[in-house]
Amino acid sequence: MNRQQRRAAKRSGAKPPAGTAPGGGSDVAVAGLFDAALAHHRTGAVAEAERQYRRVLELSPTHADSLQNLGIIALQRGDAAAAVELIGKAIAVNDQVADYHYNAALAWRALNRDDEVAAHLERTVALRGDHALAHQNLGNVRREQGRPAEAIACYERAIAAAPNLAAARFNLANVLVELGRWDAAIAQYNQALAIEPNRAEAYDILGQAYLATGDIKSAILAAARAVELKETAPAKTFFAQCLRYGRFTSDNSSRFRNLTLRALAEGWTHPRELVRVGLSLVLLDGAIGDCVARANAAWPKRLTAPELYGTAGLQALLRDELLHCLLQSAPLTDIGFERFLTSARAGLLGAAEADRTCDDATLDFYCALARQCFENDYVYGLADGEAAQAERLRLALDQALAEGRKVSPLWPVAVAAYGPLAALNHAEALLAQSAGQLWPQCIGALLTQQITEPAEERRLAAAMPALTSIDSEVSRSVRQQYEENPYPRWAKVALPAEHTLLAGRKAGQIPEVLIAGCGTGLSAVTFAQQAPDARILAIDLSRASLAYAKRMANALGFGNIEFAQADITKLDALDRSFDFIDSSGVLHHLGDPWQGWRVLLSLLRSGGMMQVGLYSKLARQSVTAARALIAERGYRPIAEDIRRCREEIVAAPDGSLLRSASAFSDFFTTNECRDLLFHVQEHQMTLPEIKAFLAEAGVEFAGFVLDAGTRQRFLARFAEAGSLFDLDRWHLYETEAPATFSAMYQFFVRKP
Ligand SMILES: C[S@@+](CC[C@H](N)C(=O)[O-])C[C@H]1O[C@@H](n2cnc3c(N)ncnc32)[C@H](O)[C@@H]1O
């Protein structure tokens, strides 16, 4: 019996019964000795108790209570075999004592003998129907045996016998969760937590049950409680996942603000997932909400700073840590906020041009704004004359740098809000000037983002090895698109969790992984983080994207990724094979996606898994409408036209197909909007097509990557066993709920 089992034996309530069964010798002497032994046993003097039980047995060899109690001592010492033997002898003397059978069950449990455990527990409850622990443990056995209905009945009997037995309620709730009986599970968890309120893991599962029922508010509350009780990585990750679905409408305490800020700053999930919920908290500050309302009421007119900020707005913005963190972590995906920031940027430009001074706090906010503009690839619209005004400032800055003149720190900040500082002819002089002056630290970070890192990427791009040529017209034009607009920028990886693909791998197996179309490398780095021993090859057409990926991987210390330029369609010449292949958001940009998929499958080893992400035709109807508008208007895939196109889409009637194209988070950066609406090569798929391909290719569908809500709704519609793997049912489901796969079909396939 190992330590864990010994602890389990103690936890399970193995304790000596009162002495009742003299079995020969002088009754009075035996009873006296036994009582003394029991007293020692109860006060923890186990060695003395054992010695005296043995003396009892010398006088009375069939003294059942002594046999049993020696068995318990053996069990607690870790000698389960001796315990089984001793308690078995007690039962041979008297098989009508419920506790003998209960303790025998515990001893067999330590030997992992489920049948014996179950038999003794059944006997226990037959003798004593109100033995709550026996019912509970029998429930555990049934659950492990895959007999959930019987497990539930056992737990219910345990609860009837001992309504305050929290463990039975937790266990019952866990089985109900496994069966997808969320409401019943929630009721049990809540009753169990009323008895034992500090069980952190239970709040986690309770939160998942709430999430599955669509009760986001309760899910967030439960997840927050779990983190507050115990800061484990899974609890943090789960809290952050819940936040993704939530929007705050009131926050009377700073509780959620602090947790959300930590989730964002510490990377509990990808920052993008926290943008909407984070903005909802920021907007709860009345003074900030008023700024945003004023900017939108005046739109498209840009307000002057006093008009925009009013009396309290600027101070509120300057002290809002969450907003600052959001601005620097991910593109903000809210049109109302975008208009406010667009106005604020115009104010910054005006202040820089007028050579006004500004305090460090204001400079800090403007730096965060400039970083946001870089992050969204300068997607904000420009008012009449604004581009020319920004260009004048840029030229003036360059001129001053060329002449070695000192500039106001507001100048580079304003210039950085309209275009990357790397475009300055004298960017190096700016770095030198920044190093030589006591500028606030936020400017150093801005220069790193806009000068140092892009320079590093140019160097890495030039040195990137190529594994194949890129010849076809489609591959060349797709490559060109992503050289100009790498997709997507990202700043942080989420906390590590075991990658789904790796869950079943054998110990010691070093997985060979191919990330096909790795773009800017987020999935490659996430994989490397989750499987530090994996050997990862990440390929893409675009050197600019690969260079971004490599810079990030280097910065985060992931040396196990080999980045290379290659065309998927030519990878069949590669003399390598892989256990896992990830190709997400890529194949639908090939001339012939199915042929490209075949090439990748030819590199997958038998038993290997592949994760694929493909556009859904049903989910992209709004994109199709936007593409039609782009074709009709002749918008080109350049920044200026992308901005105009966005404005037209945002102005479309509420609820129209066209307007709903702005619901994609990709709508909020230039590079991603080009990818979303202006792609040179886009196929959209249907599930019947995918199903036919999988059949022809001889690979198995191994399930979608789903959020809890979608899974629950699908299972409510198709409860039959195996439905989750049935693409016909999924097609029906998607036809009824076309937005289901708006973020692509993400699924696994397995090569037999
Ligand atoms: C939308 S991005 C997705 C990037 C990444 N998989 C992700 O999910 O963030 C598509 C990427 O596929 C790459 N790509 C498209 N066609 C390709 C091909 N034939 N061979 C290799 N990469 C390709 C593009 O260069 C681009 O970086």
PDB file of C-alpha atoms and ligand atoms in Angstrom, residues 468 470 472 474-476 478-483 485-488 490 515-524 539-543 545-546 564-571 582-591 596 615 666 675-676 679 681 744 746, ligand 1:
ATOM      1  CA  THR A 468      10.904  24.181 -51.020  1.00  0.00           C
ATOM      2  CA  ILE A 470       7.361  28.616 -54.280  1.00  0.00           C
ATOM      3  CA  SER A 472       2.568  28.379 -58.361  1.00  0.00           C
ATOM      4  CA  VAL A 474      -1.616  31.091 -56.084  1.00  0.00           C
ATOM      5  CA  SER A 475       1.202  30.410 -53.627  1.00  0.00           C
ATOM      6  CA  ARG A 476       3.094  33.445 -54.868  1.00  0.00           C
ATOM      7  CA  VAL A 478      -0.765  34.378 -51.086  1.00  0.00           C
ATOM      8  CA  ARG A 479       2.844  34.734 -50.030  1.00  0.00           C
ATOM      9  CA  GLN A 480       2.863  38.348 -51.216  1.00  0.00           C
ATOM     10  CA  GLN A 481      -0.227  39.116 -49.135  1.00  0.00           C
ATOM     11  CA  TYR A 482       1.334  37.766 -45.948  1.00  0.00           C
ATOM     12  CA  GLU A 483       4.704  39.409 -46.622  1.00  0.00           C
ATOM     13  CA  ASN A 485       0.439  41.881 -43.897  1.00  0.00           C
ATOM     14  CA  PRO A 486       1.672  39.096 -41.614  1.00  0.00           C
ATOM     15  CA  TYR A 487      -1.130  37.518 -39.613  1.00  0.00           C
ATOM     16  CA  PRO A 488      -1.699  37.962 -36.692  1.00  0.00           C
ATOM     17  CA  TRP A 490       0.387  38.562 -30.731  1.00  0.00           C
ATOM     18  CA  ILE A 515       2.887  23.277 -37.989  1.00  0.00           C
ATOM     19  CA  ALA A 516       1.901  23.792 -41.607  1.00  0.00           C
ATOM     20  CA  GLY A 517       1.199  27.453 -42.313  1.00  0.00           C
ATOM     21  CA  CYS A 518       2.408  28.669 -38.924  1.00  0.00           C
ATOM     22  CA  GLY A 519       1.932  32.353 -39.750  1.00  0.00           C
ATOM     23  CA  THR A 520       3.336  34.454 -36.915  1.00  0.00           C
ATOM     24  CA  GLY A 521       3.902  31.362 -34.813  1.00  0.00           C
ATOM     25  CA  LEU A 522       1.391  31.458 -31.981  1.00  0.00           C
ATOM     26  CA  SER A 523       0.341  27.814 -32.342  1.00  0.00           C
ATOM     27  CA  ALA A 524       3.952  26.664 -32.770  1.00  0.00           C
ATOM     28  CA  ILE A 539       6.684  26.292 -42.031  1.00  0.00           C
ATOM     29  CA  ASP A 540       5.015  29.108 -43.902  1.00  0.00           C
ATOM     30  CA  LEU A 541       5.190  30.909 -47.224  1.00  0.00           C
ATOM     31  CA  SER A 542       5.819  34.299 -45.662  1.00  0.00           C
ATOM     32  CA  ARG A 543       9.263  35.224 -44.377  1.00  0.00           C
ATOM     33  CA  SER A 545       5.450  36.014 -40.665  1.00  0.00           C
ATOM     34  CA  LEU A 546       8.165  33.455 -39.965  1.00  0.00           C
ATOM     35  CA  ALA A 564      11.500  27.453 -42.424  1.00  0.00           C
ATOM     36  CA  GLN A 565       9.921  28.835 -45.537  1.00  0.00           C
ATOM     37  CA  ALA A 566       8.053  26.206 -47.548  1.00  0.00           C
ATOM     38  CA  ASP A 567       5.001  25.663 -49.700  1.00  0.00           C
ATOM     39  CA  ILE A 568       2.640  22.990 -48.377  1.00  0.00           C
ATOM     40  CA  THR A 569       1.861  21.866 -51.889  1.00  0.00           C
ATOM     41  CA  LYS A 570       5.527  20.862 -52.300  1.00  0.00           C
ATOM     42  CA  LEU A 571       6.080  19.236 -48.941  1.00  0.00           C
ATOM     43  CA  ASP A 582      -1.463  21.363 -37.129  1.00  0.00           C
ATOM     44  CA  SER A 583      -2.799  23.348 -40.053  1.00  0.00           C
ATOM     45  CA  SER A 584      -5.230  25.955 -38.921  1.00  0.00           C
ATOM     46  CA  GLY A 585      -6.649  28.638 -41.182  1.00  0.00           C
ATOM     47  CA  VAL A 586      -4.350  27.648 -44.015  1.00  0.00           C
ATOM     48  CA  LEU A 587      -5.668  24.982 -46.391  1.00  0.00           C
ATOM     49  CA  HIS A 588      -8.589  27.125 -47.552  1.00  0.00           C
ATOM     50  CA  HIS A 589      -6.031  29.561 -48.983  1.00  0.00           C
ATOM     51  CA  LEU A 590      -4.503  26.958 -51.316  1.00  0.00           C
ATOM     52  CA  GLY A 591      -5.381  26.654 -54.997  1.00  0.00           C
ATOM     53  CA  GLY A 596      -2.761  20.244 -50.037  1.00  0.00           C
ATOM     54  CA  TYR A 615     -13.608  28.147 -43.149  1.00  0.00           C
ATOM     55  CA  ASP A 666     -10.283  40.222 -37.296  1.00  0.00           C
ATOM     56  CA  ASP A 675      -7.130  38.370 -44.256  1.00  0.00           C
ATOM     57  CA  LEU A 676     -10.822  38.369 -43.349  1.00  0.00           C
ATOM     58  CA  HIS A 679      -8.007  37.568 -49.259  1.00  0.00           C
ATOM     59  CA  GLN A 681      -7.528  33.177 -52.342  1.00  0.00           C
ATOM     60  CA  MET A 744     -13.782  28.102 -38.409  1.00  0.00           C
ATOM     61  CA  GLN A 746     -11.534  23.330 -35.819  1.00  0.00           C
TER      62      GLN A 746
HETATM   63  C1  LIG B   1      -4.561  33.038 -41.768  1.00  0.00           C
HETATM   64  S1  LIG B   1      -2.912  32.672 -41.588  1.00  0.00           S
HETATM   65  C2  LIG B   1      -2.963  31.503 -40.285  1.00  0.00           C
HETATM   66  C3  LIG B   1      -1.685  31.406 -39.538  1.00  0.00           C
HETATM   67  C4  LIG B   1      -1.685  30.443 -38.341  1.00  0.00           C
HETATM   68  N1  LIG B   1      -1.933  29.084 -38.727  1.00  0.00           N
HETATM   69  C5  LIG B   1      -2.673  30.910 -37.312  1.00  0.00           C
HETATM   70  O1  LIG B   1      -3.688  30.219 -37.110  1.00  0.00           O
HETATM   71  O2  LIG B   1      -2.457  31.942 -36.684  1.00  0.00           O
HETATM   72  C6  LIG B   1      -2.594  31.654 -42.994  1.00  0.00           C
HETATM   73  C7  LIG B   1      -1.126  31.322 -43.164  1.00  0.00           C
HETATM   74  O3  LIG B   1      -1.027  30.241 -44.085  1.00  0.00           O
HETATM   75  C8  LIG B   1       0.113  30.434 -44.873  1.00  0.00           C
HETATM   76  N2  LIG B   1      -0.038  29.692 -46.131  1.00  0.00           N
HETATM   77  C9  LIG B   1      -0.997  29.844 -47.057  1.00  0.00           C
HETATM   78  N3  LIG B   1      -0.778  29.000 -48.087  1.00  0.00           N
HETATM   79  C10 LIG B   1       0.331  28.294 -47.785  1.00  0.00           C
HETATM   80  C11 LIG B   1       1.070  27.281 -48.447  1.00  0.00           C
HETATM   81  N4  LIG B   1       0.720  26.842 -49.657  1.00  0.00           N
HETATM   82  N5  LIG B   1       2.161  26.791 -47.849  1.00  0.00           N
HETATM   83  C12 LIG B   1       2.551  27.242 -46.622  1.00  0.00           C
HETATM   84  N6  LIG B   1       1.886  28.201 -45.955  1.00  0.00           N
HETATM   85  C13 LIG B   1       0.797  28.724 -46.532  1.00  0.00           C
HETATM   86  C14 LIG B   1       0.133  31.925 -45.082  1.00  0.00           C
HETATM   87  O4  LIG B   1       1.398  32.390 -45.463  1.00  0.00           O
HETATM   88  C15 LIG B   1      -0.322  32.450 -43.742  1.00  0.00           C
HETATM   89  O5  LIG B   1       0.752  32.761 -42.897  1.00  0.00           O
END
